[in-house]
Every structure is written in C-alpha cells, then in structure tokens.
Tab-separated table of C-alpha atoms in Angstrom:
chain	number	residue	atom	x	y	z
A	1	MET	CA	104.773	85.332	128.737
A	2	VAL	CA	103.557	88.528	127.117
A	3	SER	CA	100.286	89.275	125.340
A	4	VAL	CA	99.703	87.519	122.035
A	5	PRO	CA	98.449	90.053	119.477
A	6	THR	CA	95.662	88.885	117.152
A	7	HIS	CA	94.708	91.950	115.122
A	8	VAL	CA	97.174	92.058	112.239
A	9	SER	CA	97.419	94.495	109.318
A	10	VAL	CA	99.417	93.365	106.306
A	11	VAL	CA	101.161	96.176	104.409
A	12	ILE	CA	102.494	95.407	100.930
A	13	PRO	CA	104.424	98.148	99.067
A	14	ALA	CA	104.247	97.475	95.322
A	15	TYR	CA	105.843	99.010	92.267
A	16	ASN	CA	105.483	97.310	88.864
A	17	ASN	CA	104.946	93.935	90.489
A	18	GLU	CA	102.436	92.422	88.056
A	19	ARG	CA	104.578	89.300	87.745
A	20	THR	CA	104.497	88.412	91.469
A	21	LEU	CA	101.658	90.231	93.204
A	22	HIS	CA	99.004	87.563	92.584
A	23	ALA	CA	101.236	84.897	94.130
A	24	CYS	CA	102.065	87.243	97.042
A	25	LEU	CA	98.437	88.023	97.821
A	26	SER	CA	97.341	84.416	97.432
A	27	ALA	CA	99.977	83.417	100.015
A	28	VAL	CA	98.940	86.208	102.383
A	29	TYR	CA	95.290	85.160	102.275
A	30	ALA	CA	96.327	81.468	102.854
A	31	GLN	CA	97.963	82.211	106.251
A	32	THR	CA	96.962	79.892	109.075
A	33	HIS	CA	96.357	83.070	111.127
A	34	PRO	CA	94.199	85.184	108.823
A	35	PRO	CA	95.135	88.863	108.783
A	36	THR	CA	92.499	91.427	109.818
A	37	GLU	CA	93.241	93.639	106.825
A	38	VAL	CA	95.508	93.700	103.822
A	39	ILE	CA	96.740	97.034	102.452
A	40	VAL	CA	98.502	97.271	99.126
A	41	VAL	CA	100.280	100.564	98.526
A	42	ASP	CA	100.858	101.006	94.814
A	43	ASP	CA	103.808	103.305	94.335
A	44	ALA	CA	102.760	104.777	90.940
A	45	SER	CA	103.125	101.540	88.971
A	46	THR	CA	102.947	101.659	85.193
A	47	ASP	CA	101.973	97.995	84.717
A	48	ARG	CA	98.975	95.853	85.834
A	49	THR	CA	99.810	95.974	89.554
A	50	ARG	CA	96.642	97.811	90.533
A	51	GLU	CA	94.475	95.584	88.363
A	52	ILE	CA	95.828	92.480	90.027
A	53	ALA	CA	95.436	93.935	93.546
A	54	ARG	CA	91.729	94.600	92.831
A	55	GLN	CA	91.239	90.866	92.287
A	56	PHE	CA	91.550	90.476	96.081
A	57	PRO	CA	89.648	92.086	98.986
A	58	VAL	CA	92.517	94.452	99.757
A	59	ARG	CA	92.495	98.115	100.608
A	60	LEU	CA	94.336	99.676	97.695
A	61	LEU	CA	96.211	102.932	98.213
A	62	GLN	CA	97.924	104.810	95.365
A	63	THR	CA	100.730	107.337	95.364
A	64	PRO	CA	100.752	110.036	92.642
A	65	VAL	CA	104.498	109.675	91.990
A	66	ASN	CA	106.978	106.918	92.677
A	67	SER	CA	108.481	107.675	96.078
A	68	GLY	CA	110.206	104.468	97.139
A	69	PRO	CA	109.507	101.664	99.601
A	70	ALA	CA	109.993	103.768	102.737
A	71	ALA	CA	107.258	106.194	101.722
A	72	ALA	CA	104.960	103.400	100.603
A	73	ARG	CA	105.358	101.525	103.887
A	74	ASN	CA	104.740	104.722	105.844
A	75	ARG	CA	101.524	105.301	104.011
A	76	GLY	CA	100.474	101.766	104.785
A	77	ILE	CA	101.336	102.186	108.465
A	78	ARG	CA	99.284	105.368	108.752
A	79	ALA	CA	96.276	103.682	107.103
A	80	SER	CA	96.475	100.459	109.128
A	81	THR	CA	94.652	99.604	112.350
A	82	GLY	CA	96.356	96.412	113.560
A	83	GLU	CA	98.149	95.779	116.831
A	84	VAL	CA	100.838	94.261	114.672
A	85	ILE	CA	101.844	95.238	111.155
A	86	LEU	CA	103.155	92.466	108.904
A	87	PHE	CA	105.236	93.861	106.037
A	88	VAL	CA	105.479	91.679	102.959
A	89	ASP	CA	107.318	92.719	99.821
A	90	ALA	CA	105.246	92.236	96.651
A	91	ASP	CA	107.820	89.832	95.202
A	92	CYS	CA	107.557	87.505	98.206
A	93	ALA	CA	105.085	84.704	98.917
A	94	PRO	CA	105.018	83.824	102.664
A	95	THR	CA	104.679	80.192	103.589
A	96	PRO	CA	101.343	79.437	105.319
A	97	THR	CA	102.639	79.583	108.902
A	98	ALA	CA	104.818	82.700	108.528
A	99	LEU	CA	102.411	85.005	110.374
A	100	THR	CA	101.557	82.411	113.056
A	101	THR	CA	105.273	81.931	113.733
A	102	ALA	CA	105.801	85.671	114.097
A	103	LEU	CA	102.910	86.056	116.521
A	104	ASP	CA	104.064	83.112	118.587
A	105	ILE	CA	107.501	84.687	118.987
A	106	LEU	CA	106.023	88.101	119.815
A	107	GLY	CA	103.821	86.484	122.416
A	108	GLN	CA	106.388	84.192	124.004
A	109	THR	CA	109.602	86.246	123.958
A	110	PRO	CA	109.711	89.121	126.428
A	111	GLY	CA	111.270	92.276	125.037
A	112	VAL	CA	110.859	91.315	121.389
A	113	ASP	CA	108.644	93.688	119.385
A	114	CYS	CA	109.841	92.831	115.867
A	115	VAL	CA	110.220	89.442	114.098
A	116	HIS	CA	111.537	88.987	110.590
A	117	GLY	CA	112.128	85.932	108.493
A	118	ILE	CA	114.344	84.461	105.749
A	119	TYR	CA	114.082	83.666	102.036
A	120	LEU	CA	113.886	80.019	101.143
A	121	THR	CA	116.439	78.702	98.634
A	122	GLU	CA	113.598	77.697	96.296
A	123	PRO	CA	112.529	80.792	94.262
A	124	LEU	CA	109.008	81.927	93.661
A	125	TYR	CA	109.762	81.457	89.948
A	126	ASP	CA	112.920	79.740	88.800
A	127	ASP	CA	114.746	82.105	86.471
A	128	GLY	CA	118.177	80.497	86.351
A	129	PRO	CA	121.624	80.486	88.011
A	130	VAL	CA	121.908	84.186	88.837
A	131	GLU	CA	118.709	83.998	90.892
A	132	ALA	CA	119.986	80.741	92.461
A	133	TYR	CA	123.131	82.567	93.552
A	134	ARG	CA	121.096	85.380	95.071
A	135	LEU	CA	118.806	83.111	97.064
A	136	LEU	CA	121.560	80.796	98.288
A	137	HIS	CA	123.533	83.745	99.635
A	138	ALA	CA	120.477	85.494	101.112
A	139	HIS	CA	119.337	82.310	102.849
A	140	TYR	CA	122.772	81.464	104.205
A	141	TRP	CA	123.701	84.817	105.754
A	142	ARG	CA	120.311	85.111	107.421
A	143	LEU	CA	120.430	81.512	108.682
A	144	ARG	CA	123.797	82.025	110.365
A	145	SER	CA	122.319	84.948	112.378
A	146	VAL	CA	119.003	83.596	113.658
A	147	GLY	CA	117.958	84.768	117.116
A	148	ARG	CA	118.258	88.215	118.674
A	149	VAL	CA	119.765	90.713	116.196
A	150	ARG	CA	120.011	94.484	115.786
A	151	THR	CA	118.709	94.700	112.213
A	152	ALA	CA	115.341	93.888	110.736
A	153	ILE	CA	114.879	93.137	107.032
A	154	PHE	CA	111.363	94.253	106.125
A	155	ALA	CA	110.751	91.985	103.144
A	156	LEU	CA	108.902	89.699	105.589
A	157	CYS	CA	108.673	91.378	108.985
A	158	ALA	CA	106.081	91.708	111.830
A	159	VAL	CA	106.289	94.758	114.096
A	160	ARG	CA	104.150	95.877	117.025
A	161	ARG	CA	102.478	99.187	116.245
A	162	GLU	CA	103.816	100.759	119.430
A	163	VAL	CA	107.329	100.588	117.973
A	164	PHE	CA	106.427	103.209	115.370
A	165	ASP	CA	104.699	105.359	117.998
A	166	ASP	CA	108.008	105.334	119.877
A	167	VAL	CA	110.770	105.655	117.274
A	168	GLY	CA	108.933	107.089	114.255
A	169	LEU	CA	108.443	105.838	110.746
A	170	PHE	CA	110.795	104.984	107.859
A	171	ASP	CA	113.103	107.695	106.588
A	172	GLU	CA	111.544	108.623	103.246
A	173	ARG	CA	114.779	110.167	101.987
A	174	LEU	CA	116.267	106.673	101.748
A	175	ARG	CA	115.487	104.384	98.823
A	176	ALA	CA	117.866	101.748	100.154
A	177	SER	CA	119.017	100.797	103.653
A	178	GLU	CA	115.794	102.323	105.037
A	179	ASP	CA	115.180	99.168	107.109
A	180	VAL	CA	118.728	99.315	108.487
A	181	GLU	CA	118.315	102.935	109.515
A	182	LEU	CA	114.975	102.274	111.217
A	183	SER	CA	116.354	99.209	112.937
A	184	ASP	CA	119.119	101.350	114.443
A	185	ARG	CA	116.436	103.529	116.072
A	186	MET	CA	114.599	100.461	117.248
A	187	ALA	CA	117.215	98.076	118.557
A	188	ASP	CA	118.014	99.583	121.959
A	189	ARG	CA	114.396	99.735	123.124
A	190	HIS	CA	112.545	97.147	121.013
A	191	GLY	CA	114.032	93.692	120.619
A	192	ILE	CA	114.428	92.291	117.098
A	193	TRP	CA	114.262	88.552	116.365
A	194	LEU	CA	115.355	86.782	113.150
A	195	SER	CA	113.392	83.536	112.753
A	196	ALA	CA	114.404	80.584	110.568
A	197	GLU	CA	110.790	79.320	110.720
A	198	MET	CA	109.253	82.515	109.322
A	199	THR	CA	109.894	81.990	105.633
A	200	CYS	CA	108.883	83.025	102.129
A	201	HIS	CA	109.569	82.268	98.510
A	202	HIS	CA	111.158	85.208	96.771
A	203	ASP	CA	111.406	86.273	93.127
A	204	ASP	CA	114.975	87.647	93.113
A	205	ASP	CA	117.237	89.271	90.555
A	206	SER	CA	117.924	86.893	87.629
A	207	ARG	CA	119.927	89.110	85.219
A	208	LEU	CA	123.572	89.875	85.973
A	209	GLY	CA	123.549	93.462	84.697
A	210	SER	CA	120.461	94.379	86.706
A	211	LEU	CA	121.842	92.711	89.824
A	212	LEU	CA	125.183	94.579	89.658
A	213	ARG	CA	123.526	97.940	88.968
A	214	LYS	CA	121.211	97.444	91.948
A	215	GLN	CA	124.067	96.460	94.220
A	216	PHE	CA	126.139	99.474	93.153
A	217	SER	CA	123.201	101.870	93.681
A	218	ARG	CA	122.164	100.455	97.073
A	219	SER	CA	125.669	100.280	98.481
A	220	GLN	CA	126.102	104.032	98.085
A	221	LEU	CA	124.119	104.410	101.297
A	222	LEU	CA	126.218	101.957	103.319
A	223	VAL	CA	128.682	104.580	104.491
A	224	PRO	CA	126.242	107.321	105.551
A	225	VAL	CA	123.958	104.813	107.314
A	226	ALA	CA	126.915	103.131	109.093
A	227	VAL	CA	128.421	106.463	110.153
A	228	ARG	CA	125.176	107.480	111.822
A	229	GLU	CA	124.566	104.142	113.567
A	230	ARG	CA	124.422	104.708	117.309
A	231	GLY	CA	125.116	101.164	118.549
A	232	PRO	CA	127.040	98.106	117.464
A	233	ALA	CA	126.785	97.130	113.815
A	234	GLY	CA	123.724	95.085	112.893
A	235	LEU	CA	123.366	92.299	110.351
A	236	ARG	CA	125.888	92.236	107.530
A	237	ALA	CA	125.285	90.134	104.429
A	238	ASN	CA	129.005	89.738	103.600
A	239	ARG	CA	132.005	88.836	105.714
A	240	PRO	CA	134.449	91.717	106.342
A	241	ALA	CA	137.324	89.484	105.207
A	242	GLY	CA	135.680	89.123	101.775
A	243	VAL	CA	135.196	92.853	101.456
A	244	LEU	CA	138.830	93.515	102.475
A	245	ALA	CA	140.056	90.872	99.989
A	246	THR	CA	138.125	92.602	97.254
A	247	VAL	CA	139.674	95.965	98.141
A	248	ALA	CA	143.133	94.354	98.248
A	249	ALA	CA	142.653	92.864	94.774
A	250	LEU	CA	141.571	96.180	93.323
A	251	ALA	CA	144.375	98.112	95.030
A	252	SER	CA	147.113	95.706	93.981
A	253	LEU	CA	146.030	95.120	90.371
A	254	PRO	CA	147.606	98.365	88.997
A	255	LEU	CA	150.979	97.199	90.409
A	256	ALA	CA	151.051	94.487	87.736
A	257	ALA	CA	151.736	97.260	85.229
A	258	LEU	CA	155.171	97.602	86.791
A	259	THR	CA	156.076	93.964	86.368
A	260	PRO	CA	154.030	90.804	85.656
A	261	ALA	CA	155.549	89.203	88.725
A	262	LEU	CA	153.371	91.455	90.871
A	263	LEU	CA	150.283	89.739	89.545
A	264	VAL	CA	150.830	87.446	92.494
A	265	LEU	CA	149.405	90.134	94.763
A	266	PRO	CA	145.899	90.373	93.257
A	267	GLY	CA	146.088	86.582	92.768
A	268	ALA	CA	146.685	86.101	96.485
A	269	ALA	CA	143.845	88.525	97.273
A	270	LEU	CA	141.482	86.441	95.144
A	271	VAL	CA	142.501	83.273	96.990
A	272	TRP	CA	141.853	85.139	100.240
A	273	PHE	CA	138.445	86.133	98.872
A	274	ALA	CA	137.543	82.537	97.984
A	275	ALA	CA	138.545	81.388	101.461
A	276	ALA	CA	136.941	84.261	103.374
A	277	ASP	CA	133.719	82.383	104.187
A	278	PRO	CA	134.290	78.588	104.154
A	279	GLY	CA	130.859	78.006	105.688
A	280	LEU	CA	129.240	79.650	102.680
A	281	VAL	CA	131.218	77.511	100.282
A	282	ARG	CA	130.246	74.320	102.104
A	283	PHE	CA	126.603	75.409	102.079
A	284	VAL	CA	126.578	76.100	98.348
A	285	ARG	CA	128.275	72.757	97.632
A	286	ARG	CA	125.615	70.889	99.698
A	287	GLN	CA	122.798	72.742	97.978
A	288	ARG	CA	123.940	72.762	94.332
A	289	GLY	CA	127.012	70.600	94.004
A	290	THR	CA	130.727	71.250	93.524
A	291	ALA	CA	130.377	72.416	89.931
A	292	PHE	CA	128.170	75.369	91.016
A	293	VAL	CA	130.695	76.625	93.562
A	294	GLY	CA	132.979	78.143	90.953
A	295	PHE	CA	130.132	80.042	89.300
A	296	PHE	CA	128.884	81.173	92.697
A	297	LEU	CA	132.299	82.548	93.788
A	298	ALA	CA	132.830	84.324	90.446
A	299	LEU	CA	129.457	86.038	90.734
A	300	HIS	CA	130.055	86.725	94.399
A	301	LEU	CA	133.243	88.570	93.494
A	302	LEU	CA	131.473	90.686	90.886
A	303	VAL	CA	128.823	91.608	93.477
A	304	HIS	CA	131.571	92.539	95.943
A	305	LEU	CA	133.210	94.751	93.342
A	306	ALA	CA	129.896	96.544	92.768
A	307	ILE	CA	129.429	96.956	96.532
A	308	VAL	CA	132.969	98.310	97.106
A	309	GLY	CA	132.629	100.727	94.173
A	310	GLY	CA	129.184	101.902	95.301
A	311	ALA	CA	130.342	102.351	98.882
A	312	ALA	CA	133.354	104.384	97.787
A	313	LEU	CA	131.129	106.670	95.713
A	314	GLY	CA	128.607	106.932	98.480
A	315	GLY	CA	131.320	107.821	101.004
A	316	LEU	CA	132.521	110.615	98.725
A	317	ARG	CA	128.975	111.893	98.259
A	318	PHE	CA	128.484	111.831	102.050
A	319	LEU	CA	131.622	113.978	102.538
A	320	LEU	CA	130.603	116.524	99.910
A	321	ASP	CA	126.832	116.703	100.530
A	322	ARG	CA	125.594	116.972	104.105
A	323	ASP	CA	122.060	116.158	102.904
A	324	PHE	CA	123.074	112.807	101.454
A	325	GLY	CA	121.986	109.935	103.675
A	326	PRO	CA	119.582	109.524	106.588
A	327	SER	CA	117.483	112.452	107.800
A	328	ARG	CA	119.030	113.817	110.980
A	329	GLN	CA	115.658	114.851	112.474
A	330	LEU	CA	114.682	111.151	112.732
A	331	ARG	CA	117.451	110.421	115.268
A	332	PRO	CA	115.980	109.414	118.690
A	333	ARG	CA	115.907	112.174	121.243
A	334	PRO	CA	118.399	111.846	124.118
A	335	GLY	CA	117.028	110.024	127.151
A	336	ARG	CA	114.232	108.234	125.286
C-alpha cells in the first residue's frame, strides 16, 4: 500500500469549447472526491468558452495566442498546487467516480504514478453515426488494453506531480501525439495504468470531412514520435494487420490499370482489412447490430487511408526537416 493523495488539481485545456465546457465543468464539480482546485486554461478561444468558465468557481488562465494542448496543459501544471493533477479535456464529462477510481488505483498499486480512463460508448451529445463509429472504436481499443500500459491518453488522466518534476512537461512543439511522447519519457520510471472504471462521456467528431482531416494531420507525427521512442511501443489504436492491409490495397490498386483481372489484389487486401480485427467486428455487432458493421468498416477504411497518407507525409517531412517532431532536449538524461 502506498500513500493515497487527497489534494487534487484539475487542469482543463480549452479552445472554442462553448458547446461542451458547461457539461465538462458540471461533471468535474460533481465528483465523489471533490477536487481542491479547478484550472481552466483558455487557449485563445474566439467563442463563449471564457464566459462559460466564469460561471463556475474555476481559476481561469488565458493564453494570448493559440498554442495547442501541450502548452495549455503545461501552463495549468505550473499554476496548480495539487499532489495529483487530473487532466480533463473540455469535450469530456467524467462520470462521478472517475477521480475516486484514479486515486484508489494510485493509492493501492505500487509503482503506478499515472492512471487514465476510457470513453464510454454513449456520447456526451448524440450527433449521429460518424460519432458512434468514433466512440465504439475508441472504447474498444482502450478496453482491450486495460491494466499496466506504456502510454497515457490525457483526455482523462490523473498524474502525481512528482512525475513532471522528474521527466519534464509536455513538448510544446507537438500539437498531436504530445501525450504519447510524454508517456515515453514516463514509462520506464513511473508506472501507467489504464482503467476501465475511470470513464467519461465524450463529444467526438461527427462530420466525416472533419474527422478525416484531423486523422491525416495528427498521423503526420506518428513516424517522428515512433522513431524517437526509447522503449517498446505503447498503446496503438489500430491493429498492424489492418494498417498493412490498407497499404497493400493502395499499392496494388494501380496494377488494375494493366488488366482488370488484377483487381483481385486490392480486393483481397480489402478482405484482409475486414478480417484484421475480428474482436472489433464482434464488439460493433453486439453494440449496434449487424447492419451497422458494414458502415463501421467502410468508415474504418477511410480513416486508415487518412492515417497511412498522413504518416507517409510525416515520414517524408521528418527526413527532410530535422526540426520536425519531438524536441530533442526533452529526452531523459542517461542514467536517470
């Protein structure tokens, strides 16, 4: 048994979150373990985010220009006083026992200094089938990995303050994969736990174009972050077989220009893709029925295409620009 921390600072980075911030803060203040302080870091919003934050007894910090979630979280860390910092994204509403669950795990699990949770399949606001796809996939891949992991997802995540004293803060050069990069610095010395009981409702992407653009943009950092990982790979949202099947489909499609008979190659790759994660297919069928599975797989393929394209571009940028990707000065010093 280790010490159970009680003094908790909640840090909420927010950018144009007028739609969800009230629900987020209401859920934070309804926790069974009340937080000591709640800090909202407004990252130069242009909507009513600050006005909504002021409806609650929060400490509101404002950045002069939009700098991304890493910089916003760092500002919140520096301003906080808690033994534990609970990070909550402004489009998430934690369930009432989320913080209590995290503190129990921190207090009862030796070597664990970071606990993060999972999205529920029920959205914060129901915006249709694209959002349903997102939440089903997000819930499933986290659920299959519960327990000790090497990656923390900071949408709902409790971390002992001493972790940041040891490994440093978020890399502010990164606007995506910043949690993966920080986790890589943490994992060897500070245990990370993924809990199925620490949950939240999430307002996820609901428009296809926006979803694909975001996936393409974020995946550009996959290669530089992965290249600089020091230990074994951490959490991965998608099965390698599915990614390889997507690459095979793309690579073999031009061959059909030679003869229609060669369409069998991308066709076989698509069958491989559909069969790459049978557990996911069974999960979607249980949750939404057989009819939804086809829509889910079609959208899943489009997302994979965006990820593969973004990763390819990011890999090229990494080769041509040594400043693209994580900051090298944030790497842990040898022997620490």
